[in-house]
Coordinates of C-alpha atoms in Angstrom, one line a residue:
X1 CA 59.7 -73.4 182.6
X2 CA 62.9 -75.1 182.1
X3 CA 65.7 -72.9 180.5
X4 CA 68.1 -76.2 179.6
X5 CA 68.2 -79.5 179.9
X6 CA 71.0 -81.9 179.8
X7 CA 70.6 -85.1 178.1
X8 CA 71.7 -87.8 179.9
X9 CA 71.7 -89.9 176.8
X10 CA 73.0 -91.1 173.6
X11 CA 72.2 -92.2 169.9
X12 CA 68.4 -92.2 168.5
X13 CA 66.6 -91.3 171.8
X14 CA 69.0 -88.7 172.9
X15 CA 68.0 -86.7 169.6
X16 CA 64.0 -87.6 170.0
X17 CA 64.8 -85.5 173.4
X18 CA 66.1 -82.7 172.1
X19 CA 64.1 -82.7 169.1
X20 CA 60.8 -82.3 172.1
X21 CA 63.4 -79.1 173.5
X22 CA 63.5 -77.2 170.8
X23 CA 59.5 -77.6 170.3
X24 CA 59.2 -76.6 173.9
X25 CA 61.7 -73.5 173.6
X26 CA 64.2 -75.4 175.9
X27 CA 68.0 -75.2 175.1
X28 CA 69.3 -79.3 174.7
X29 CA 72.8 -80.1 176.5
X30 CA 74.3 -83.3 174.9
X31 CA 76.9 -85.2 176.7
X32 CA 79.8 -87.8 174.6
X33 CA 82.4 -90.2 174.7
X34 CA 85.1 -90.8 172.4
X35 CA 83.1 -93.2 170.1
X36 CA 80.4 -90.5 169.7
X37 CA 82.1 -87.3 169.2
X38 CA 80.7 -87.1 165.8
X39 CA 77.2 -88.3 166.7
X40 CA 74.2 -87.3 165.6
X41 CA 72.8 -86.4 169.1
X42 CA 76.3 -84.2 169.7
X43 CA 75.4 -82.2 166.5
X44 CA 72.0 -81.6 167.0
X45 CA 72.1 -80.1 170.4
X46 CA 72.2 -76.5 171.6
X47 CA 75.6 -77.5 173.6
X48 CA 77.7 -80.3 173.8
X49 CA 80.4 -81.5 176.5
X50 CA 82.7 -84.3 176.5
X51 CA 81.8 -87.0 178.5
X52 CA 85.0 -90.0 178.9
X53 CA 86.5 -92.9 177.1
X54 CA 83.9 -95.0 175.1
X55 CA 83.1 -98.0 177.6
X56 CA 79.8 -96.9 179.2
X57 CA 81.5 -97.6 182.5
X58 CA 83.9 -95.0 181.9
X59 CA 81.2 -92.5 180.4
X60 CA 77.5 -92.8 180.3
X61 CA 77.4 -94.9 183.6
X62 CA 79.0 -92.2 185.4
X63 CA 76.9 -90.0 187.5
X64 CA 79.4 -87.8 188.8
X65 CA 80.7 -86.4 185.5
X66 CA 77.4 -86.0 184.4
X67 CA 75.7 -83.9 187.6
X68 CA 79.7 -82.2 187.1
X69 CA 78.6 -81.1 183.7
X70 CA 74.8 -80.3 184.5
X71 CA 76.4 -77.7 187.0
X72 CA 79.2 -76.5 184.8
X73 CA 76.7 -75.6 182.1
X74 CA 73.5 -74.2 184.2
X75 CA 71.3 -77.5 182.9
X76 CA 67.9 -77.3 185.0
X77 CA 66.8 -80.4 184.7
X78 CA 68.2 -84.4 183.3
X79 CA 66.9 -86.1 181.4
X80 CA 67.9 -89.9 181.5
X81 CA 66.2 -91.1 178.3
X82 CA 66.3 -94.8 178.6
X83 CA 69.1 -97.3 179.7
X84 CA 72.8 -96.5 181.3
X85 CA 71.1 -94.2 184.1
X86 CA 67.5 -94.1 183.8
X87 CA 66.1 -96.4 186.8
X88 CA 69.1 -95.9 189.1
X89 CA 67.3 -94.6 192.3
X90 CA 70.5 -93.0 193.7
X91 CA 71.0 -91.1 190.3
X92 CA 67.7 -89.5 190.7
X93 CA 68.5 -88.9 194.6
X94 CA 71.9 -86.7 193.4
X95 CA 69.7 -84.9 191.2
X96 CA 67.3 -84.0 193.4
X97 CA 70.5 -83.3 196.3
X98 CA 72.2 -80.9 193.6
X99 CA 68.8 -78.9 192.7
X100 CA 68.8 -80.2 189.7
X101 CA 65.1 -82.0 188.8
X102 CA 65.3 -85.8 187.1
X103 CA 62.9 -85.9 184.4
X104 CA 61.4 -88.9 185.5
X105 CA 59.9 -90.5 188.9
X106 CA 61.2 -90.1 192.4
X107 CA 63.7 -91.5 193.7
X108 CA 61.7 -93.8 196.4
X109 CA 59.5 -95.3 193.2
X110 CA 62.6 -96.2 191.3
X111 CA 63.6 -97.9 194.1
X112 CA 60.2 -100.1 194.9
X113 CA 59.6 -100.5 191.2
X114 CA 63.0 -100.2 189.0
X115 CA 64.6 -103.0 191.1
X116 CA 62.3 -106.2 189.4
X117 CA 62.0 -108.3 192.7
X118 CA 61.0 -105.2 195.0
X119 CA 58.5 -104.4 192.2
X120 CA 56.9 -107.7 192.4
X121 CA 56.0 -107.5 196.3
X122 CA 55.3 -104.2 196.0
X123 CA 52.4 -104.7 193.8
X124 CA 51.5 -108.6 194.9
X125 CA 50.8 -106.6 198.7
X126 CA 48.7 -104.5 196.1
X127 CA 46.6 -107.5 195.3
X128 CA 48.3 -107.4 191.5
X129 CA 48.9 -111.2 190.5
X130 CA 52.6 -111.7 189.5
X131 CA 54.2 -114.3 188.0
X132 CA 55.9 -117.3 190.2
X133 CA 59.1 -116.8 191.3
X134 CA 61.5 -115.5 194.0
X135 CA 60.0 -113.8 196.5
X136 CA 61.1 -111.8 199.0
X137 CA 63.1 -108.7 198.4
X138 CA 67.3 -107.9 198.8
X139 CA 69.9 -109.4 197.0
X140 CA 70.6 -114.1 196.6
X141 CA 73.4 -115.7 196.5
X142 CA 74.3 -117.9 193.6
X143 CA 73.8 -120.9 196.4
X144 CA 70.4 -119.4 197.5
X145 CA 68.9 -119.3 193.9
X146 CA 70.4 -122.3 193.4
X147 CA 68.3 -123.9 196.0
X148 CA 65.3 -122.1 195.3
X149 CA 65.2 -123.0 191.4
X150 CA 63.6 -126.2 191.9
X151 CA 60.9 -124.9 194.3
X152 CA 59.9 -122.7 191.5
X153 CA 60.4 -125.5 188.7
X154 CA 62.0 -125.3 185.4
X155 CA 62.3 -123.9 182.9
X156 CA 62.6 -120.4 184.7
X157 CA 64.4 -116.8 183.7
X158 CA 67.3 -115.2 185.8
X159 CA 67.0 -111.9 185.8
X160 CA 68.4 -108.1 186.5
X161 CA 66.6 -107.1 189.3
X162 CA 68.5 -103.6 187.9
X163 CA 67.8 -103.0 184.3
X164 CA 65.5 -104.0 181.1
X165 CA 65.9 -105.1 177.8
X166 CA 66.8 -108.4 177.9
X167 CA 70.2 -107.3 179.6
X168 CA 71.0 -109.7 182.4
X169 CA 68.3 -112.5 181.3
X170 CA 69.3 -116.1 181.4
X171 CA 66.6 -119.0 179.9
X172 CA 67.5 -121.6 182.1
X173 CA 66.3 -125.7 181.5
X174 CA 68.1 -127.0 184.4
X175 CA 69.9 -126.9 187.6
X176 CA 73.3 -128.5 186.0
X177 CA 73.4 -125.5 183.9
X178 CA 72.1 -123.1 186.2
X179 CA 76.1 -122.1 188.0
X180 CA 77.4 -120.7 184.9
X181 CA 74.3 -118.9 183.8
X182 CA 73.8 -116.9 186.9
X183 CA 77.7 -115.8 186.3
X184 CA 76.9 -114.7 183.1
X185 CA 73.9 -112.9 183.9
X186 CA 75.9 -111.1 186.9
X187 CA 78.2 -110.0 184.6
X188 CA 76.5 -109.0 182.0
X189 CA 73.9 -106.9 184.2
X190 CA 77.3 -105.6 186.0
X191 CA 78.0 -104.0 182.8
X192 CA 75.0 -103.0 181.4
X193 CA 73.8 -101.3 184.7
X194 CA 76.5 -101.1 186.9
X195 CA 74.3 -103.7 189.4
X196 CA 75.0 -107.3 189.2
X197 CA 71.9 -108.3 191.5
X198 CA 69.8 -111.1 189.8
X199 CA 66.5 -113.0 190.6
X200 CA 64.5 -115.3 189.2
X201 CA 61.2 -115.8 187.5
X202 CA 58.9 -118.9 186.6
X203 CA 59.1 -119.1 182.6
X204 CA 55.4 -119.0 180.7
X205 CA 55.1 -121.3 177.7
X206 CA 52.9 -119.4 174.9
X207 CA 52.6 -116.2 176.9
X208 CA 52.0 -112.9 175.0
X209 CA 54.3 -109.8 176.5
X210 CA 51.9 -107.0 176.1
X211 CA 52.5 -103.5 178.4
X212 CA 50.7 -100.7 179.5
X213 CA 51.9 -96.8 178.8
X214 CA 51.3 -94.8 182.2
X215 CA 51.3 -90.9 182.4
X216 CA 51.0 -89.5 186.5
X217 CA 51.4 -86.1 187.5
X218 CA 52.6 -84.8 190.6
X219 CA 48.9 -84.2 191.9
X220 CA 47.7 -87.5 191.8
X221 CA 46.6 -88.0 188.7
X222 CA 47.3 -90.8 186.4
X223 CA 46.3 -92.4 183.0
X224 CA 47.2 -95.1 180.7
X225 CA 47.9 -94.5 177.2
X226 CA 46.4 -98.0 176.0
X227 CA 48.9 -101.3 175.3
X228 CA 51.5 -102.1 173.3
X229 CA 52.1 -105.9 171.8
X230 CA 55.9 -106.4 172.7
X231 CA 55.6 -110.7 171.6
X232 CA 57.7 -110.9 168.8
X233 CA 61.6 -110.4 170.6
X234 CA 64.8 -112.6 170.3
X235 CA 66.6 -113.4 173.0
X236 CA 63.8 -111.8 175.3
X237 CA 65.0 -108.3 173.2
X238 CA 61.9 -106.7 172.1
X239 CA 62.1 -106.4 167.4
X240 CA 58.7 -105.4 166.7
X241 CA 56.3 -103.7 169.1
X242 CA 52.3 -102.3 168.2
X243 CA 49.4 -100.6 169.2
X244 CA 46.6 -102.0 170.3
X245 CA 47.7 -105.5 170.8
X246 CA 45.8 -107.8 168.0
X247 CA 44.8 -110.3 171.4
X248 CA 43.3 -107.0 173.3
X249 CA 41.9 -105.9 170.1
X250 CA 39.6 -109.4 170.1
X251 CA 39.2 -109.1 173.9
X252 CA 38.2 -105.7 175.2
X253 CA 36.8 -106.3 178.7
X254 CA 40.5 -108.3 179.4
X255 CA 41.8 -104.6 177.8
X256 CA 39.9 -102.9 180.8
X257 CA 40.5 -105.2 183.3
X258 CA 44.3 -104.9 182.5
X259 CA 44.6 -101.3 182.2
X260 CA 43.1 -101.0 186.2
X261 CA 45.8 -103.2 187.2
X262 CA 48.1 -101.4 185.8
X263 CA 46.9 -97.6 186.9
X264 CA 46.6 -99.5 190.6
X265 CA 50.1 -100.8 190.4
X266 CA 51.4 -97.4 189.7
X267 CA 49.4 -96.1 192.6
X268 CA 50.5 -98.2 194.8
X269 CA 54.2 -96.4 194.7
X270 CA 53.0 -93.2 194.2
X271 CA 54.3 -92.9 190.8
X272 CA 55.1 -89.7 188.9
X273 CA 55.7 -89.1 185.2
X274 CA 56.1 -92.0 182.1
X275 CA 56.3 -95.4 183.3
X276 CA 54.8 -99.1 181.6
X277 CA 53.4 -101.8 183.6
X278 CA 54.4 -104.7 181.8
X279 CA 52.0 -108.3 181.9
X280 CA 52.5 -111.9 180.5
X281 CA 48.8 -113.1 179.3
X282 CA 49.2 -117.0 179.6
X283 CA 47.0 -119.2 176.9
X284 CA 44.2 -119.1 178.7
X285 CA 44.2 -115.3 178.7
X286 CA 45.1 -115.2 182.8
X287 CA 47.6 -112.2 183.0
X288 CA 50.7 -111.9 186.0
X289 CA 52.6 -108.9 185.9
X290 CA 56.4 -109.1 184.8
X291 CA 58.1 -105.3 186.0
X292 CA 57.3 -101.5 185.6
X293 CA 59.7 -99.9 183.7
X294 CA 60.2 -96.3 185.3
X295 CA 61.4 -94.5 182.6
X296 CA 60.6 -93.8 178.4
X297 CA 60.7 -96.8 176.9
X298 CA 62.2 -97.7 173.3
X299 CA 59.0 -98.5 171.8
X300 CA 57.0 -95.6 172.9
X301 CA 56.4 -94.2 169.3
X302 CA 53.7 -96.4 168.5
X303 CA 51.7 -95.0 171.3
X304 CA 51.6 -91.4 170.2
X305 CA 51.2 -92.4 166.8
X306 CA 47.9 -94.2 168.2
X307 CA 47.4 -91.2 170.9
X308 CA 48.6 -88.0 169.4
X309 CA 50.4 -87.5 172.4
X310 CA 54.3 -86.6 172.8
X311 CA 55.3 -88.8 175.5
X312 CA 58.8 -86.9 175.7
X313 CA 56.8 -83.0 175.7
X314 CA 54.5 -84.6 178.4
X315 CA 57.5 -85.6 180.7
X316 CA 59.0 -82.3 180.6
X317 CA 56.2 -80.7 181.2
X318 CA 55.1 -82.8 184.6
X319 CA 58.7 -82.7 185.9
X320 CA 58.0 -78.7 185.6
X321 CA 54.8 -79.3 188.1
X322 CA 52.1 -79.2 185.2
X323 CA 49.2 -80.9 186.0
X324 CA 48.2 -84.0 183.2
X325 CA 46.4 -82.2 180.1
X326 CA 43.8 -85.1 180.0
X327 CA 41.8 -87.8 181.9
X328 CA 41.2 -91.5 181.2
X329 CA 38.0 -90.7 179.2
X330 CA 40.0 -88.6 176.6
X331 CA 42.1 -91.2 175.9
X332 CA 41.3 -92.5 171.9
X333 CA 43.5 -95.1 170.3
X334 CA 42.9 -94.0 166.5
X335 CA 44.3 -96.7 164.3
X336 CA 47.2 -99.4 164.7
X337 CA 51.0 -98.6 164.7
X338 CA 53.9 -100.5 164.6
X339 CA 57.3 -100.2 165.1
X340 CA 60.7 -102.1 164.2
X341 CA 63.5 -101.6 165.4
X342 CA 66.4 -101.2 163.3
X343 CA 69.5 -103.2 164.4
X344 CA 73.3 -103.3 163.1
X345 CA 73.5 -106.7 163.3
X346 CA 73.4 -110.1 160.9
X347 CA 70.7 -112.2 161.3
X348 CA 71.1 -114.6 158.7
X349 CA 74.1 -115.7 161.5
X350 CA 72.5 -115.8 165.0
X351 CA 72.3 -111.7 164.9
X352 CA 75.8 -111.2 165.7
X353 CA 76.6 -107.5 166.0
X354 CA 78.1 -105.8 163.5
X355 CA 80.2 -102.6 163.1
X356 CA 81.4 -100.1 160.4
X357 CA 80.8 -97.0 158.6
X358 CA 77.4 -96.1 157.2
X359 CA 78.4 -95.4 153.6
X360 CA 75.0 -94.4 152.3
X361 CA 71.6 -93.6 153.8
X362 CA 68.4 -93.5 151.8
X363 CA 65.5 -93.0 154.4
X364 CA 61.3 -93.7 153.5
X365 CA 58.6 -90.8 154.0
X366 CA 55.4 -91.0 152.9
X367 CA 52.2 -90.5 155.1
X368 CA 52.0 -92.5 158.4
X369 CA 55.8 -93.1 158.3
X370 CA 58.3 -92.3 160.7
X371 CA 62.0 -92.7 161.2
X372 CA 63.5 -92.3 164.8
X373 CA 67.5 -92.4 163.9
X374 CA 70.5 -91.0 165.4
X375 CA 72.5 -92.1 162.1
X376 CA 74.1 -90.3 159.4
X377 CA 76.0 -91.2 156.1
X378 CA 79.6 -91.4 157.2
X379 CA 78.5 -92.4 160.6
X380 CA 80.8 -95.1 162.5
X381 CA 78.7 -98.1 164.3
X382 CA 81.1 -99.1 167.2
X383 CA 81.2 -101.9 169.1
X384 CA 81.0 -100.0 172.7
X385 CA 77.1 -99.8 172.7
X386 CA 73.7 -101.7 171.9
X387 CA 73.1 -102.5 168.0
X388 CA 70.2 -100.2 168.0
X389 CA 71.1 -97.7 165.4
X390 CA 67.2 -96.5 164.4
X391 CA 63.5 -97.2 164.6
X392 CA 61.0 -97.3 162.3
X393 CA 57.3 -96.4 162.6
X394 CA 54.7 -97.1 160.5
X395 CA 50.9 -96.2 161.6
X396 CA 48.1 -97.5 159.2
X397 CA 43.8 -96.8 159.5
X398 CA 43.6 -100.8 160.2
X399 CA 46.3 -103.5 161.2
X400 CA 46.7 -104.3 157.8
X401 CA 47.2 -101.4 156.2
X402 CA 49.9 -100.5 159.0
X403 CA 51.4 -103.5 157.9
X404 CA 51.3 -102.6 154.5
X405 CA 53.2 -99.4 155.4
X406 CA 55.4 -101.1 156.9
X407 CA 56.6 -103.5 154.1
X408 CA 57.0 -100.2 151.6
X409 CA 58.7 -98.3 154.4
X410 CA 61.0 -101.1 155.0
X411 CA 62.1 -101.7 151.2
X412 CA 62.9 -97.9 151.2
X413 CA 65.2 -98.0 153.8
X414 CA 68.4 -98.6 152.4
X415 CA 71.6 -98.5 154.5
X416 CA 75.2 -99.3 152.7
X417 CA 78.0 -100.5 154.7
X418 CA 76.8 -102.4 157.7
X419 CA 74.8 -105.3 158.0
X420 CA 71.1 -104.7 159.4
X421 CA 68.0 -106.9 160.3
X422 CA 65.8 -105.4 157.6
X423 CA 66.0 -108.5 155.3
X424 CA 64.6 -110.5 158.5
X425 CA 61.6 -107.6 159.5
X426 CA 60.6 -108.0 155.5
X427 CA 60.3 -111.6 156.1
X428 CA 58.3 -111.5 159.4
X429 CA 55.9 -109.3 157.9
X430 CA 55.2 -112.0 154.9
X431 CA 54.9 -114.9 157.6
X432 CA 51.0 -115.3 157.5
X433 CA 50.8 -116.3 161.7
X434 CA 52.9 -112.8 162.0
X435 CA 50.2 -111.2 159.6
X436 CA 47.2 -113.1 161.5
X437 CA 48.3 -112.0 165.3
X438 CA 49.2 -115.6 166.6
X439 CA 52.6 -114.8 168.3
X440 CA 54.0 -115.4 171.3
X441 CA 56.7 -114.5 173.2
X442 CA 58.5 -117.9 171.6
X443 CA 57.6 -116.9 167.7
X444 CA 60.8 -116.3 166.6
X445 CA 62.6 -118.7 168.1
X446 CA 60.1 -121.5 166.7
X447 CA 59.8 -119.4 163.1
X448 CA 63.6 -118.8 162.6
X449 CA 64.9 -121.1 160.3
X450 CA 62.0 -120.0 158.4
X451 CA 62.8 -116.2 158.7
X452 CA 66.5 -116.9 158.4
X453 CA 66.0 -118.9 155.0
X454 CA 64.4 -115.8 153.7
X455 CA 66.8 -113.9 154.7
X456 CA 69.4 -115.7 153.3
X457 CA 68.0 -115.5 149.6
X458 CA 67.0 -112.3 149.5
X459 CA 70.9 -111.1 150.7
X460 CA 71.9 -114.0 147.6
X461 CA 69.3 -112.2 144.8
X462 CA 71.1 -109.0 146.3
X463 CA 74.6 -110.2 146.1
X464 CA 73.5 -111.7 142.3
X465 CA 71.9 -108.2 141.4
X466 CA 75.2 -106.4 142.4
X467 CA 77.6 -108.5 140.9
X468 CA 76.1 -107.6 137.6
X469 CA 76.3 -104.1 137.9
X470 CA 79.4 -104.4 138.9
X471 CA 80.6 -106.8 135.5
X472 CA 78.3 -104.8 133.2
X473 CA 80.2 -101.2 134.5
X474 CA 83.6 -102.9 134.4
X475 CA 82.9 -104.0 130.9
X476 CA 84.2 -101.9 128.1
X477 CA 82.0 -100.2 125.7
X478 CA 81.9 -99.5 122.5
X479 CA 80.5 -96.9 120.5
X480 CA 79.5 -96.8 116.7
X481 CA 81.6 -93.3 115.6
X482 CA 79.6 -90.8 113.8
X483 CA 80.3 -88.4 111.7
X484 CA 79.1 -85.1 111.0
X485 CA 80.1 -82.8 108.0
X486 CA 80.1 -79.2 108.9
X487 CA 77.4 -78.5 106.8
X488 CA 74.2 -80.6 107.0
X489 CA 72.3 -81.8 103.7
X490 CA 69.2 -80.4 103.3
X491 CA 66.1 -82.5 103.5
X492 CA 65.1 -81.2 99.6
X493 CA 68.9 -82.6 98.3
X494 CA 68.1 -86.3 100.2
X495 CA 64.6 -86.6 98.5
X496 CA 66.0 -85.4 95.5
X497 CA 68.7 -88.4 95.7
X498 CA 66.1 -90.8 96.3
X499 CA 63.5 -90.0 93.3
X500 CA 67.1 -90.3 90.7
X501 CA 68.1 -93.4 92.6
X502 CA 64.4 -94.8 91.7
X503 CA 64.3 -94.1 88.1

């Protein structure tokens, strides 16, 4: 059993991990940089340590200071959460070189499946159909994937061979423009990951992104959890994810076939711990698989509201040597969930970030509603990290009624002082193709001026609403002066008055 862990983490998920440590009886070690020395994460941990300055470079990228601090404060294990360090295969390797175990697979699967392009031979050799697109494993040259592109034929992706998220990922219609998006991509995939190694992929009109949840212990066993429906993102960022996917829901032998694949993918690298196998499913319902993500991802919420099962709890638990608590056949999806992420940003202007202090929070309950936050009132948004500020959760008997839940949950939410994307998730859930389950993978792109119009007049029946208030407070008011004597008249001298004013 695990006496502490260290967090190697920030903002909503690093408080989801220690809220799983303090279930479990295990003492939580946060970790900060300047920006978040009042974060939520930092005051909800046993023990907190300061980290560096607020660029992640400088702080949450650097494993040095963080296996520094795992020694200084006795931490037995790491947990990476998702992003900064979570699929670097050398991180894991210092881990495992200090003593210290890394909640999360070994370093050798990281390696075959964490870096994209090694993933996809790894599991095309396993007879797993992949998408087109650069083959072959180590790093290109701008020049190489330059000559390549037109073998693989536009319009294509450039991608982080490194990371997830949309981090690193180029749309590309062309070879003119090609040049300055693969320095973009480099750069940004520098930053984001600390690796600026790119490939790239054949792009899928009309494709679905829909992802399998894998659980493997460290005695062979593995599971999967069901899917997730990831299709509605922007800027290939994931905004709304659910369980079970509305196609798979219509198509259960595709379901089956889909969840082998992806238990045989993760068997073919010997994976251990939480993991997804994520697939495009074309329009003719043929499936290629896009990348594993070795590590907890964002949207994993929706499959233990589905599941009942704490993904976080069940990682501890097989990085301590446990084996898994079920098979395939006790796996039951109960229900539909879905979740939203909740994002510091304006979408009514092309989702530019946005930054500033949280002046009021008002958060929903109810049954079936969740909120996964790592915001306060009075907390500062900064513009050193990903707009991600919360998620919410919303898990409903039927589709609909999670939906539904959803929209009520949503209007409850109210944050004061920074700009957030609910206005746009309130409109998506009224678009009838949204409410139907005809998305794609391009939905919002081909539904936002749509989404954004909505947006735009609910923030102008807001701004109408306040500006009211605001004149009717501001306006002065009167009040008709009574007076009292210090005796009252009783109610026998009044009826007495009124029967001699009659006569």
């Amino acid at each position: 059993m695990f006496k502490k862990i260290l967090i190697a983490n920030r903002g909503e998920i690093a408080v989801r991990i220690a809220r799983a440590c303090r279930e479990l009886g295990i003492q939580s070690v946060a970790v900060y940089s300047d920006a978040d020395r009042q974060a939520l994460h930092v005051r909800y941990a046993d023990e907190a340590y300061y980290l560096g300055p607020s660029p992640a470079r400088e702080s949450y990228l650097c494993a040095d200071k963080i296996l520094a601090i795992a020694r200084k404060c006795g931490a037995d294990a790491i947990h990476p959460g998702y992003g900064f360090l979570a699929e670097r295969a050398d991180f894991a390797q210092a881990c495992q070189d200090a003593g210290i175990v890394f909640i999360g697979p070994k370093p050798s699967a990281i390696a075959a499946m964490g870096d994209k392009a090694v993933a996809r031979a790894t599991v095309a050799a396993a007879g797993v159909p992949v998408v087109p697109g650069t083959e072959g494993e180590g790093n290109l040259s701008d020049e190489e994937l330059l000559a390549i592109a037109p073998q693989i034929g536009f319009p294509l992706l450039i991608k982080a061979t490194a990371g997830g998220g949309g981090k690193g990922m180029r749309e590309v219609h062309s070879l003119e423009e090609m040049p300055d998006l693969l320095k973009s991509a480099r750069r940004e995939a520098e930053a984001a990951f600390g690796d600026g190694n790119i490939y790239l992929e054949k792009l899928i009109p009309g494709a679905r992104h829909i992802e399998f949840q894998i659980l493997a212990d460290q005695f062979g066993n593995i599971v999967h959890l069901g899917e997730r429906e990831c299709s509605i993102q922007r800027r290939h960022q994931k905004l709304v994810e659910e369980s079970p996917s509305p196609l798979l829901a219509e198509n259960p032998d595709l379901r089956a076939q889909m969840g082998k694949v992806a238990v045989r993918a993760a068997q073919a690298v010997g994976y251990v711990n939480a993991g997804t196998i994520e697939f495009l499913v074309d329009q003719n319902r043929n499936f290629y698989f896009l990348e594993m993500n070795t590590r907890l991802q964002v949207e994993h919420p929706v499959t233990e509201m589905v599941t009942g099962i704490d993904l976080v709890k069940e990682q501890i638990l097989i990085a301590m040597g446990r084996p898994l608590r079920f098979s395939q056949e006790d796996i039951q999806i109960h229900g539909a969930a879905i979740e939203c992420r909740i994002n510091a940003e304006d979408p009514a202007h092309n989702f530019i970030p946005m930054i500033g202090q949280i002046r009021h929070l008002f958060t929903p309950a109810g049954p079936g509603v969740r909120l996964d936050s790592g915001i306060y009132a009075g907390y500062e948004i900064t513009p050193y990290y990903d707009p991600l500020i919360a998620k919410l959760i919303t898990w409903g008997e039927s589709r609909v009624e999670a939906i539904q839940r959803m929209r009520r949950a949503l209007e409850e939410l109210r944050i004061v002082g920074v700009q957030t994307n609910i206005p746009f998730h309130l409109a998506l859930l009224n678009n009838p193709r949204f409410i139907a389950g005809q998305c794609d993978t391009s939905f919002v792109d081909n539904h936002l001026v749509t989404l954004q119009n909505n947006d735009e007049k609910t923030a102008a029946l807001l701004a109408a609403i306040t500006a009211a208030l605001v004149t009717h407070r501001q306006r002065p008011q009167t009040v008709a002066p009574s007076y009292h004597s210090a005796r009252p008249i009783s109610a026998w001298k009044w009826v007495g008055r009124w029967e001699y004013a009659l006569r």
